Short mmCIF file of C-alpha atoms and ligand atoms in Angstrom, two decimals:
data_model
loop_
_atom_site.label_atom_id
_atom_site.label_comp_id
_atom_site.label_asym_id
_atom_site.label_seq_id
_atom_site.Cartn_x
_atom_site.Cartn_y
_atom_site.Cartn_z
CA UNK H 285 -4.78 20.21 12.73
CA UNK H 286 -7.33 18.78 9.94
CA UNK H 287 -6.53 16.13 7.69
CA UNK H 288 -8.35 16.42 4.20
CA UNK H 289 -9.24 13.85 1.35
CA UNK H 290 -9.91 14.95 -1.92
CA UNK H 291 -12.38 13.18 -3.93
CA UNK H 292 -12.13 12.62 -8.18
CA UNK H 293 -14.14 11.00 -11.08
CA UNK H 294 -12.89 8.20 -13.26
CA UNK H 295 -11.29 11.01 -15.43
CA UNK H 296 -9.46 12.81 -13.34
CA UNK H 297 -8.06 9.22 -12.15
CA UNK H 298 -6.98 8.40 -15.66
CA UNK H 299 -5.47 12.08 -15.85
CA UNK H 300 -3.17 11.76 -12.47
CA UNK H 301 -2.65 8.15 -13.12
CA UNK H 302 -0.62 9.45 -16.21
CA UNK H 303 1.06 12.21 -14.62
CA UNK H 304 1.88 10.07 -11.97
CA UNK H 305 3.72 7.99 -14.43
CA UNK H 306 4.86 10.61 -16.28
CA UNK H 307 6.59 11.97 -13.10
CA UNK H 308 8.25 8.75 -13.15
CA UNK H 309 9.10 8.46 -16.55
CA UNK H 310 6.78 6.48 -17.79
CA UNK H 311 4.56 6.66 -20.73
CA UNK H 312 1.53 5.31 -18.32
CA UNK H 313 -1.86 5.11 -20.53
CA UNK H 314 0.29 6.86 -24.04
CA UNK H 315 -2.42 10.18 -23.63
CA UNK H 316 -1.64 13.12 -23.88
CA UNK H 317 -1.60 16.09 -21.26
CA UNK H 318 -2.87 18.92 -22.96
CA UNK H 319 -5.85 21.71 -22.90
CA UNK H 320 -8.09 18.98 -22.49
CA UNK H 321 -6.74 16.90 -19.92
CA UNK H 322 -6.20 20.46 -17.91
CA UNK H 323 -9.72 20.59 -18.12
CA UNK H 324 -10.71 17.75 -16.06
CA UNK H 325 -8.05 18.32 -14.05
CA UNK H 326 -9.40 21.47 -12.88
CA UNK H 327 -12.70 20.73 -12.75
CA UNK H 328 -12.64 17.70 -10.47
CA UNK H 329 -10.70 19.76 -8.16
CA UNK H 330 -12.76 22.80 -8.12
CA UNK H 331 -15.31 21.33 -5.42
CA UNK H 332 -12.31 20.46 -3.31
CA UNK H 333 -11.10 23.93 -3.75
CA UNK H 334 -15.05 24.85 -2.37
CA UNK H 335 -15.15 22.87 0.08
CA UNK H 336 -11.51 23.19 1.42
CA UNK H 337 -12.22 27.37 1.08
CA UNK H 338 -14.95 27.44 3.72
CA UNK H 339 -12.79 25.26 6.27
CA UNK H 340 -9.68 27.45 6.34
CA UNK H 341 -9.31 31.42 7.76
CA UNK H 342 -6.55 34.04 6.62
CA UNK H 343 -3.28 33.03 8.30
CA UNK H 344 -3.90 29.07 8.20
CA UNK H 345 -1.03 26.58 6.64
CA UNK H 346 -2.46 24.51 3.75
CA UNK H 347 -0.11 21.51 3.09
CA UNK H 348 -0.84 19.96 -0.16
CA UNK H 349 0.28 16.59 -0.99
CA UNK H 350 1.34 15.06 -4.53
CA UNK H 351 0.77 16.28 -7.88
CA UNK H 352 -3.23 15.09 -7.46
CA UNK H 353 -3.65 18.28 -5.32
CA UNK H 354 -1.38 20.97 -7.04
CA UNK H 355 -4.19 22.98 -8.79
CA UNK H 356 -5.29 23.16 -5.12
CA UNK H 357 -2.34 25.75 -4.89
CA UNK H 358 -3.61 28.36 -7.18
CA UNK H 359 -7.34 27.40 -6.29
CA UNK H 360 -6.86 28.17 -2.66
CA UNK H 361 -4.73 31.43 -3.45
CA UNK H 362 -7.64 33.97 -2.26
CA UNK H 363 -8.20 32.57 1.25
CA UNK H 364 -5.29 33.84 2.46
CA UNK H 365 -3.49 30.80 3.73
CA UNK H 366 0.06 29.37 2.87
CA UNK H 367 0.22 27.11 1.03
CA UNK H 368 3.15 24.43 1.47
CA UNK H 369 2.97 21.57 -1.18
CA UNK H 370 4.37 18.52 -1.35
CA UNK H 371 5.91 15.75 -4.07
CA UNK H 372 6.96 12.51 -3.11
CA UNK H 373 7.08 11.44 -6.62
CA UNK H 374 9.88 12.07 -9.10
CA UNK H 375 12.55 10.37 -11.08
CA UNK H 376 16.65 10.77 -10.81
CA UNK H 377 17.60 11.73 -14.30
CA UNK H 378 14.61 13.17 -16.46
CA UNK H 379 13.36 12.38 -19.59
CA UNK H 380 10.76 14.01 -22.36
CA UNK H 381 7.61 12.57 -20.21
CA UNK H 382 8.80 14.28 -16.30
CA UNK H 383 9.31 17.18 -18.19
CA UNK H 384 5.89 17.59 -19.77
CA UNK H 385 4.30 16.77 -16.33
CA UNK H 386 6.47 19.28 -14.64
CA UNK H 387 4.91 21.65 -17.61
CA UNK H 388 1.39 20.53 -16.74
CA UNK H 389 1.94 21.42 -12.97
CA UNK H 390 4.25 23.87 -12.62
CA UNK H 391 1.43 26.77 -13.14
CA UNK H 392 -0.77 25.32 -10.14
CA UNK H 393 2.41 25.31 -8.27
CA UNK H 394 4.22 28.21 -8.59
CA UNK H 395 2.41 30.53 -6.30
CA UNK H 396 3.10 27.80 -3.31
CA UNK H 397 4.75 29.48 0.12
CA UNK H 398 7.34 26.42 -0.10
CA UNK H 399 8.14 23.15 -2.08
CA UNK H 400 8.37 20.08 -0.25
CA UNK H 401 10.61 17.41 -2.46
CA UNK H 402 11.92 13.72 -0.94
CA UNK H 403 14.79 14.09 -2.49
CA UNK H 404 17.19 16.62 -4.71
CA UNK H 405 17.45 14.83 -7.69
CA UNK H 406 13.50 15.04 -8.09
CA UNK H 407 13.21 18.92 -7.93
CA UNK H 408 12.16 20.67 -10.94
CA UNK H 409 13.71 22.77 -13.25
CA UNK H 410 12.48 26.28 -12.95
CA UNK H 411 11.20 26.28 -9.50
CA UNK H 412 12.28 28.85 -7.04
CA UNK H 413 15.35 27.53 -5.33
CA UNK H 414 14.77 29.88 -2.32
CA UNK H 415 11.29 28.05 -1.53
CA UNK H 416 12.25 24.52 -1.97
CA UNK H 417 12.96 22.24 1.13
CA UNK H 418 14.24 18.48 0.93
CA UNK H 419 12.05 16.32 3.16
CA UNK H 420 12.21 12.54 3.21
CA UNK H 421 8.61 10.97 4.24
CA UNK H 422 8.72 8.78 7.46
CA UNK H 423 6.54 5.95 8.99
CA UNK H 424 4.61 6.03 12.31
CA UNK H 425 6.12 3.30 14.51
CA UNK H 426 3.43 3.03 16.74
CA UNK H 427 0.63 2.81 13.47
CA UNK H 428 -0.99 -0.67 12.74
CA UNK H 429 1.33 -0.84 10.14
CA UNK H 430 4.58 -1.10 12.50
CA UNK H 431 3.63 -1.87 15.77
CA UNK H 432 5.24 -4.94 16.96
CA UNK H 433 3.11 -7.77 16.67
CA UNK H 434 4.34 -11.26 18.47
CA UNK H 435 4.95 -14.37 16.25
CA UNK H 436 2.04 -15.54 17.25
CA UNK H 437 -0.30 -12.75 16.63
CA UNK H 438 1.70 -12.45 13.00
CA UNK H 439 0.80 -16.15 12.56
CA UNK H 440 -2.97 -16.03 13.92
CA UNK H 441 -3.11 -12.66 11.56
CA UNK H 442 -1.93 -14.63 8.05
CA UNK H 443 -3.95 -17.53 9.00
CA UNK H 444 -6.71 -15.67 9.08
CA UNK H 445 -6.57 -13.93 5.29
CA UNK H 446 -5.92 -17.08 4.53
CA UNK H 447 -2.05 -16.85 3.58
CA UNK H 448 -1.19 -19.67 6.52
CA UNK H 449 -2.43 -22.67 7.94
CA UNK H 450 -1.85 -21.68 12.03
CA UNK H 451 -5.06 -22.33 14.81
CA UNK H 452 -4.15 -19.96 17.26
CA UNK H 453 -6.75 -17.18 17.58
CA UNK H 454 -4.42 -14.59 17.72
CA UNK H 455 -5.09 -12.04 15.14
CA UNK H 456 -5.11 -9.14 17.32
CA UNK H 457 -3.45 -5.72 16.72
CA UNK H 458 -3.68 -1.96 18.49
CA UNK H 459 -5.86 0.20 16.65
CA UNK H 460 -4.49 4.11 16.51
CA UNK H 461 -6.54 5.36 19.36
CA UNK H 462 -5.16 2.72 21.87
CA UNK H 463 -8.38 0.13 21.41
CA UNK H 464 -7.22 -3.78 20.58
CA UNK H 465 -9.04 -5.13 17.40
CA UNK H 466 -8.83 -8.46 15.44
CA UNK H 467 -8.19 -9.43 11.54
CA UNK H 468 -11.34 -10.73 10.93
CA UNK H 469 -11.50 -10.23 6.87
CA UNK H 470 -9.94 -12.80 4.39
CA UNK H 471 -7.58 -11.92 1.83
CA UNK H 472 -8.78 -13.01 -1.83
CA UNK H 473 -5.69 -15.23 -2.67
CA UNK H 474 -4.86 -16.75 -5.34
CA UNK H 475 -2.30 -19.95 -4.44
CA UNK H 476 -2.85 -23.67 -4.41
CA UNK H 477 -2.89 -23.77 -0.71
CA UNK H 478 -1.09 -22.18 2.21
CA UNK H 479 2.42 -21.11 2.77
CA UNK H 480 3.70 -24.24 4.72
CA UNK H 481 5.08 -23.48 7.99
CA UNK H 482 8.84 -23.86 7.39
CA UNK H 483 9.24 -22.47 4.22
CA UNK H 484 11.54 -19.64 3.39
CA UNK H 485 9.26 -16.63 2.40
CA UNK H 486 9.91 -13.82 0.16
CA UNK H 487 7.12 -10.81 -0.09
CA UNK H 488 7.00 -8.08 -2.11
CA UNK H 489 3.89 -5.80 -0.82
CA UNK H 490 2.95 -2.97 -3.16
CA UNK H 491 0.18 -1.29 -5.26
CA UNK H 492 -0.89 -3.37 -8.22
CA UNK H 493 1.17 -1.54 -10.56
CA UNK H 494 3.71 -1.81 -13.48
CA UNK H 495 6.31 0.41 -12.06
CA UNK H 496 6.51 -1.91 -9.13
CA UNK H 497 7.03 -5.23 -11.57
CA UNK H 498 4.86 -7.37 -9.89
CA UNK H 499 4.50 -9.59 -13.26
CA UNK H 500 8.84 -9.47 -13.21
CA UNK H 501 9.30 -10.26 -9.22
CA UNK H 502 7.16 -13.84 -10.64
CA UNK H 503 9.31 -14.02 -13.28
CA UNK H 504 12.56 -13.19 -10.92
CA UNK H 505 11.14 -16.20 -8.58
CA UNK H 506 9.98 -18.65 -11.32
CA UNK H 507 13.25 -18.52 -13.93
CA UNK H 508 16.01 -17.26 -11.53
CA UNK H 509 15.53 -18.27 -7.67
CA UNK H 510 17.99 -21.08 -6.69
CA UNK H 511 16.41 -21.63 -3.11
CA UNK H 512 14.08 -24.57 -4.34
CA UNK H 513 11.77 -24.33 -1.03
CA UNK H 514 11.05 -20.54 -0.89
CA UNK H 515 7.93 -19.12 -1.46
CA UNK H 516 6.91 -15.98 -2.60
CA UNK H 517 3.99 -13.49 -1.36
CA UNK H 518 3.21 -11.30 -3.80
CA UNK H 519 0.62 -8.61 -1.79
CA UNK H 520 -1.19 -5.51 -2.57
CA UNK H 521 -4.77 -3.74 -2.11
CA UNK H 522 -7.81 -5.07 -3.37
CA UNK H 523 -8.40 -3.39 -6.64
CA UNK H 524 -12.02 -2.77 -6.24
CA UNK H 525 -10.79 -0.28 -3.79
CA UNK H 526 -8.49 1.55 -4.67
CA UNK H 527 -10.81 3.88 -6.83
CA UNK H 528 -7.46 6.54 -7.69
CA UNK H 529 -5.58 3.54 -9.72
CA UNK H 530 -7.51 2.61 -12.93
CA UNK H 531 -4.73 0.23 -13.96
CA UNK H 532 -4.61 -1.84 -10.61
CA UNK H 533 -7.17 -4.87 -12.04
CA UNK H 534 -4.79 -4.80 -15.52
CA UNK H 535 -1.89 -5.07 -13.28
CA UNK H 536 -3.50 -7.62 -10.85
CA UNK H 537 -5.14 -9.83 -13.82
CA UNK H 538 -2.19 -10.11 -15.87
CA UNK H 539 0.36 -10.86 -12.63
CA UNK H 540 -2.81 -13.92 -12.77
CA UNK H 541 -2.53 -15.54 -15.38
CA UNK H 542 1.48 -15.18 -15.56
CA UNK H 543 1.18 -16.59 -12.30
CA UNK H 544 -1.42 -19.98 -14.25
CA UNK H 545 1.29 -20.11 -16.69
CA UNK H 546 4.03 -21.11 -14.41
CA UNK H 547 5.32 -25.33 -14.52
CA UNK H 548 3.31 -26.80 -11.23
CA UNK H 549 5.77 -27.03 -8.81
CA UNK H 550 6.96 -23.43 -9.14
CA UNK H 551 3.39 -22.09 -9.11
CA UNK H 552 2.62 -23.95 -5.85
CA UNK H 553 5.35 -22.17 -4.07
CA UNK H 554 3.68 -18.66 -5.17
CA UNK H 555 1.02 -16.99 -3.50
CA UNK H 556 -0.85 -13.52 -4.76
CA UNK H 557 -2.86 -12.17 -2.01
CA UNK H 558 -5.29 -9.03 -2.74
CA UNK H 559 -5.76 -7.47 1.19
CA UNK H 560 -9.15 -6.13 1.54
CA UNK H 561 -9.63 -2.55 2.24
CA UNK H 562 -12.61 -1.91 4.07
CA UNK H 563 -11.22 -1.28 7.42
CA UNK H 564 -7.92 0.46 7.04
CA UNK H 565 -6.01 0.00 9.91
CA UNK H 566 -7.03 -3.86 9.65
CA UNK H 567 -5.46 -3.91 6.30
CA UNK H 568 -2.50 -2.59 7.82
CA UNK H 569 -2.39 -5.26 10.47
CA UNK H 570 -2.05 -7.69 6.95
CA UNK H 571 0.73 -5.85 5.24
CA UNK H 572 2.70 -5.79 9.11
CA UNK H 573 1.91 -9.45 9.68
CA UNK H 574 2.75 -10.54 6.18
CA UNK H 575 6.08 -8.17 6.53
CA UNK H 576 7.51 -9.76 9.36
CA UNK H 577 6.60 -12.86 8.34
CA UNK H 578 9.33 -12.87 5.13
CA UNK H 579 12.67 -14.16 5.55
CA UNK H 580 13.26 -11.65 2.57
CA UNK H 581 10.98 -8.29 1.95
CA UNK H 582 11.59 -7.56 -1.88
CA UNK H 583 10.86 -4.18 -3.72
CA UNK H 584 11.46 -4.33 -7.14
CA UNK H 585 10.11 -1.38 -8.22
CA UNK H 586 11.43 -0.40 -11.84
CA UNK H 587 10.89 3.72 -10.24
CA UNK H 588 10.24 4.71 -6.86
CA UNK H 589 9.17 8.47 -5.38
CA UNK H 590 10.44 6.80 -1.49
CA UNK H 591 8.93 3.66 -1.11
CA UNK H 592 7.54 3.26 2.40
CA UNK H 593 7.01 -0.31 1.66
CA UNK H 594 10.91 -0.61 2.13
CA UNK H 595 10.78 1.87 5.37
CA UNK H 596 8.50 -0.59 6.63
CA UNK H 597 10.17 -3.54 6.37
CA UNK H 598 13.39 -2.37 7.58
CA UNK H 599 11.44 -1.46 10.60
CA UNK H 600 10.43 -5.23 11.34
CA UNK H 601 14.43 -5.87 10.78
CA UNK H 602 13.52 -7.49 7.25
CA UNK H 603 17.09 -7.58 5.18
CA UNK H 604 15.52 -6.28 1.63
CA UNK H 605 16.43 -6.44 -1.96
CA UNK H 606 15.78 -3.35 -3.94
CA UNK H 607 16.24 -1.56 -6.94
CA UNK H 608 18.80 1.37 -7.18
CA UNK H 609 16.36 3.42 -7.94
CA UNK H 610 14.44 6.92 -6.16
CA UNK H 611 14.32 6.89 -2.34
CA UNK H 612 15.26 3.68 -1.75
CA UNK H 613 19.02 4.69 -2.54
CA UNK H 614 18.46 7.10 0.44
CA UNK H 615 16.76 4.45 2.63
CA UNK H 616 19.45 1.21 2.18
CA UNK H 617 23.11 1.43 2.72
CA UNK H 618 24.19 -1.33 0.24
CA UNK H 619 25.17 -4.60 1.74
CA UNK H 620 24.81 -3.14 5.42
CA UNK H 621 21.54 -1.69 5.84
CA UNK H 622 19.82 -3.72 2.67
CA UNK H 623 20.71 -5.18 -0.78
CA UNK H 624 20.55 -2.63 -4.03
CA UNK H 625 20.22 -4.02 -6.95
CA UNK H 626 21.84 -1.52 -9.86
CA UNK H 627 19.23 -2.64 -12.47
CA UNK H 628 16.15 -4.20 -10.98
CA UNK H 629 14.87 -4.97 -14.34
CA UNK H 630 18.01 -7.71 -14.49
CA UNK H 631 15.86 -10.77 -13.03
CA UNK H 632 19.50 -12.64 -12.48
CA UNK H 633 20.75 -9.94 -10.17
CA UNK H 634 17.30 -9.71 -8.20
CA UNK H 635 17.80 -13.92 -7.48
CA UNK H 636 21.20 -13.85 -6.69
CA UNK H 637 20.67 -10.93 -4.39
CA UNK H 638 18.12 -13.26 -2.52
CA UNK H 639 19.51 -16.45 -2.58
CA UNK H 640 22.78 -14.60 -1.24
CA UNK H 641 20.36 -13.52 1.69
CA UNK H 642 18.58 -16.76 1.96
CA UNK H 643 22.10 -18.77 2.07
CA UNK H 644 23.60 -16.92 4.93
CA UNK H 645 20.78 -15.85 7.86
CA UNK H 646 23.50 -14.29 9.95
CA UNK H 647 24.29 -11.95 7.30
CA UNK H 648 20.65 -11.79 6.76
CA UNK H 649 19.81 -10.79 10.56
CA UNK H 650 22.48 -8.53 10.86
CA UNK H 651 21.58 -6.63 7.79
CA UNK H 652 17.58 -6.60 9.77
CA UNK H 653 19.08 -5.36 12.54
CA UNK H 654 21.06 -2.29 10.76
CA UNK H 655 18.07 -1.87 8.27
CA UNK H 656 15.92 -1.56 11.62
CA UNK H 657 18.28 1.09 13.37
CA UNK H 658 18.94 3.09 10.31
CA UNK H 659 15.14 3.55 9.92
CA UNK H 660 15.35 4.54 14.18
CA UNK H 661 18.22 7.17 12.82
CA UNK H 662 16.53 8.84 9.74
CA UNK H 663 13.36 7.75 8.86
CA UNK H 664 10.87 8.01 12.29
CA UNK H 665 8.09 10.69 12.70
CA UNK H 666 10.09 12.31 14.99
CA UNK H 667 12.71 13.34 12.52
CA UNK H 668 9.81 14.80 10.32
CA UNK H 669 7.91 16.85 12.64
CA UNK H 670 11.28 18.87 13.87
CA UNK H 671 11.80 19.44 9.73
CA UNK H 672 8.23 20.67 9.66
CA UNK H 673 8.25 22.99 12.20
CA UNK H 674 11.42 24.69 11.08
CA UNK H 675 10.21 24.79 7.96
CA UNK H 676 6.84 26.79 9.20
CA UNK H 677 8.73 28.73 11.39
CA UNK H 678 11.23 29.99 8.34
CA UNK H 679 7.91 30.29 5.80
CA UNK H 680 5.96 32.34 8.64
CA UNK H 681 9.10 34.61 9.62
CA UNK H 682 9.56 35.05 5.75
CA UNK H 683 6.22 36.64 5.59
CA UNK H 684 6.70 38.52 8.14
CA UNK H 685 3.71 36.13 10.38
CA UNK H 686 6.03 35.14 12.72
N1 UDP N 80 -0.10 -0.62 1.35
C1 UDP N 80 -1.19 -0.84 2.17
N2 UDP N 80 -1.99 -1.88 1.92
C2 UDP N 80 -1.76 -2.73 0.88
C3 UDP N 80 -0.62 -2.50 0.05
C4 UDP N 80 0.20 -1.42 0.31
O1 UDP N 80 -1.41 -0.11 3.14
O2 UDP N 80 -2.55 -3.66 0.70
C5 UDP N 80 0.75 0.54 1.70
C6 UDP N 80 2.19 0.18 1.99
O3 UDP N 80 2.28 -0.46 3.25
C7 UDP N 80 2.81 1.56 1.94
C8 UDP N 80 1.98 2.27 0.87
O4 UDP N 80 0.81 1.47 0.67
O5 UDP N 80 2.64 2.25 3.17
C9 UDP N 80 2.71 2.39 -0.45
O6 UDP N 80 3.67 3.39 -0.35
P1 UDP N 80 5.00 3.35 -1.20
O7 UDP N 80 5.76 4.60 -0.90
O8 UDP N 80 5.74 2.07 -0.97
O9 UDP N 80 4.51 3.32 -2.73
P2 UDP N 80 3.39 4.17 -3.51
O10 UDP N 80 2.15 3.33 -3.48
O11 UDP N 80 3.24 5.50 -2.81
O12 UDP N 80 3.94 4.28 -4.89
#
């Protein structure tokens, strides 16, 4: 088993960036997807396509994930693999934009041995209903990201970025291959100082992006928000580093100076926190600290392929507020495994949903505690890896390989 990264340039990034938001609905960037944009596409993938060629032999399984990859389909249609591919992005009732993506990939994909969708409501029209398999994504517990980490290694790990004032030396988490490591990086925060010790905390952790409201989760906090000693954490990857998402430092300067615009005493309970990259399982030591840390995870996302951020947190028995929208509906049972909001764009609901959590932490803790099973249930590795297989073995015997 090989695990494969495809590289880009700046225009293919600005290409998938809009299909990506396309997928979702979204008019992204405003360009276009036409002959033109094809042509980058393709081009930027062809040295994948080279270099993926010489690795694989007749009879391999190629699994291709999200629309950034789907040319790879026809590309790799000579070597004689199968090719399984994969879209964890998609939107529950189409409009004009999905469509034209779906028009822009369905060519690359069509040849595939299978389709791999997270949920129903995202499949294509068109595609071949007798290759198409519904797969919901999953999260490792054992990964950086989800291990359990003691209060006082989640405290040591915030102080550390710089999100908390704590002077335990703590910050130590289990790397994947079984070796203990330390948060050593800081985060680059912007906050008037540290969230104070007792304070109720609310985080949202995501990608610096529009579709995940970051500028409306400050406005949700700042206008709406009874609870007048909460804080807020609003978290995501440093933008420097996250080469595949040209809009992150838009996203991430204007949540800024929203955030400079706010009346002092509301500002100083808010706290944006960029998590440095470099070392990737470190990073994910941040996001799990800084997700167990909240009284409240929020995911406000305005769209939503899955939304692991949510799996996540209902790992760590968070309660969290979410948007009705994508595969969070699959992921929360409203009011017993989470808190849906119908229309995450309606700031008022978002609060109340919140406050309603924040006002009543036995309702809040049992809600963790189903949100935390549910994910044991449906939403574990081991779930995954049994859909896989079948779905290899019924490819293969279709084929007549196995
Ligand atoms: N994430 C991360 N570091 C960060 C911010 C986010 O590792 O600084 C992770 C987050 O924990 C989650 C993933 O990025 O695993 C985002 O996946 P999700 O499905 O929530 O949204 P997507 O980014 O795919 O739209």
């Amino acid at each position: 088993v090989r695990w494969l990264t495809i590289s880009g340039n700046e225009r293919f990034f600005a290409v998938t960036k809009r299909i990506h938001n396309n997928l979702h609905g979204s008019p992204g960037d405003g360009g276009g997807l036409g002959e033109a944009e094809r042509a980058i596409y393709e081009e930027a993938l062809a040295a994948s396509a080279g270099a993926l060629a010489e690795l694989v032999r007749p009879g391999d399984i190629v699994y291709l994930h999200d629309p950034q990859t789907a040319a790879l389909t026809r590309m790799t249609r000579d070597a004689g693999v199968s090719v399984i591919w994969r879209c964890h992005v998609g939107i529950d009732k189409p409009n004009d934009l999905a469509r034209r993506a779906w028009a822009f990939l369905t060519p690359y994909i069509e040849e595939a041995n299978a389709f791999v969708f997270s949920r129903r409501e995202f499949v294509w029209d068109g595609l071949d209903q007798g290759k198409l398999w519904i797969v919901p994504p999953s999260i490792d517990a054992f990964s950086p990201k989800n291990q359990d980490l003691d209060p006082v290694a989640v405290g040591s790990i915030l102080a550390t970025i710089g999100l908390a004032a704590d002077d335990r030396p703590a910050p130590v988490f289990r790397r994947q291959d079984g070796s203990l490591a330390r948060v050593d990086r800081r985060a680059k925060l912007t906050q008037d100082g540290p969230l104070p010790g007792d304070a109720p905390v609310i985080a949202q952790v995501s990608r610096w992006d529009r579709l995940k409201d970051p500028a409306g989760v400050l406005r949700c906090f700042s206008e709406h928000l009874r609870h007048p000693s909460a804080h807020l954490v609003v978290a995501g990857p440093s933008v420097a580093e996250v080469a595949d998402d040209p809009e992150g430092a838009e996203v991430l300067a204007e949540v800024e100076r929203l955030r400079a615009s706010l009346p002092d005493e509301v500002r100083a309970r808010t706290h944006l926190a960029s998590l440095p990259m470099d070392d990737v399982e470190e990073n994910a030591a941040m996001v799990n600290a800084i997700q167990r840390h909240a009284d409240v995870v929020l995911q406000k996302s305005l769209a939503e392929g899955f939304g692991l951020t949510v799996a996540e947190a209902m790992w760590k028995a968070r309660p969290v507020v979410a948007g009705r929208v994508g595969g969070i509906q699959d992921q929360i049972i409203d009011g017993v495994s989470g808190v849906l909001v119908d229309d995450p764009a309606d700031l008022a609901s978002v609060a109340g949903a919140i406050d309603g959590l924040l006002d009543d932490p036995d309702r809040a803790r049992a809600i963790g505690q189903a949100a935390r099973q549910r994910v044991l249930d449906e939403f574990l590795g081991s779930r995954h890896l049994v859909q896989y297989m079948n779905l290899i073995q019924v490819m293969l015997q279709k084929e007549g390989k196995a």
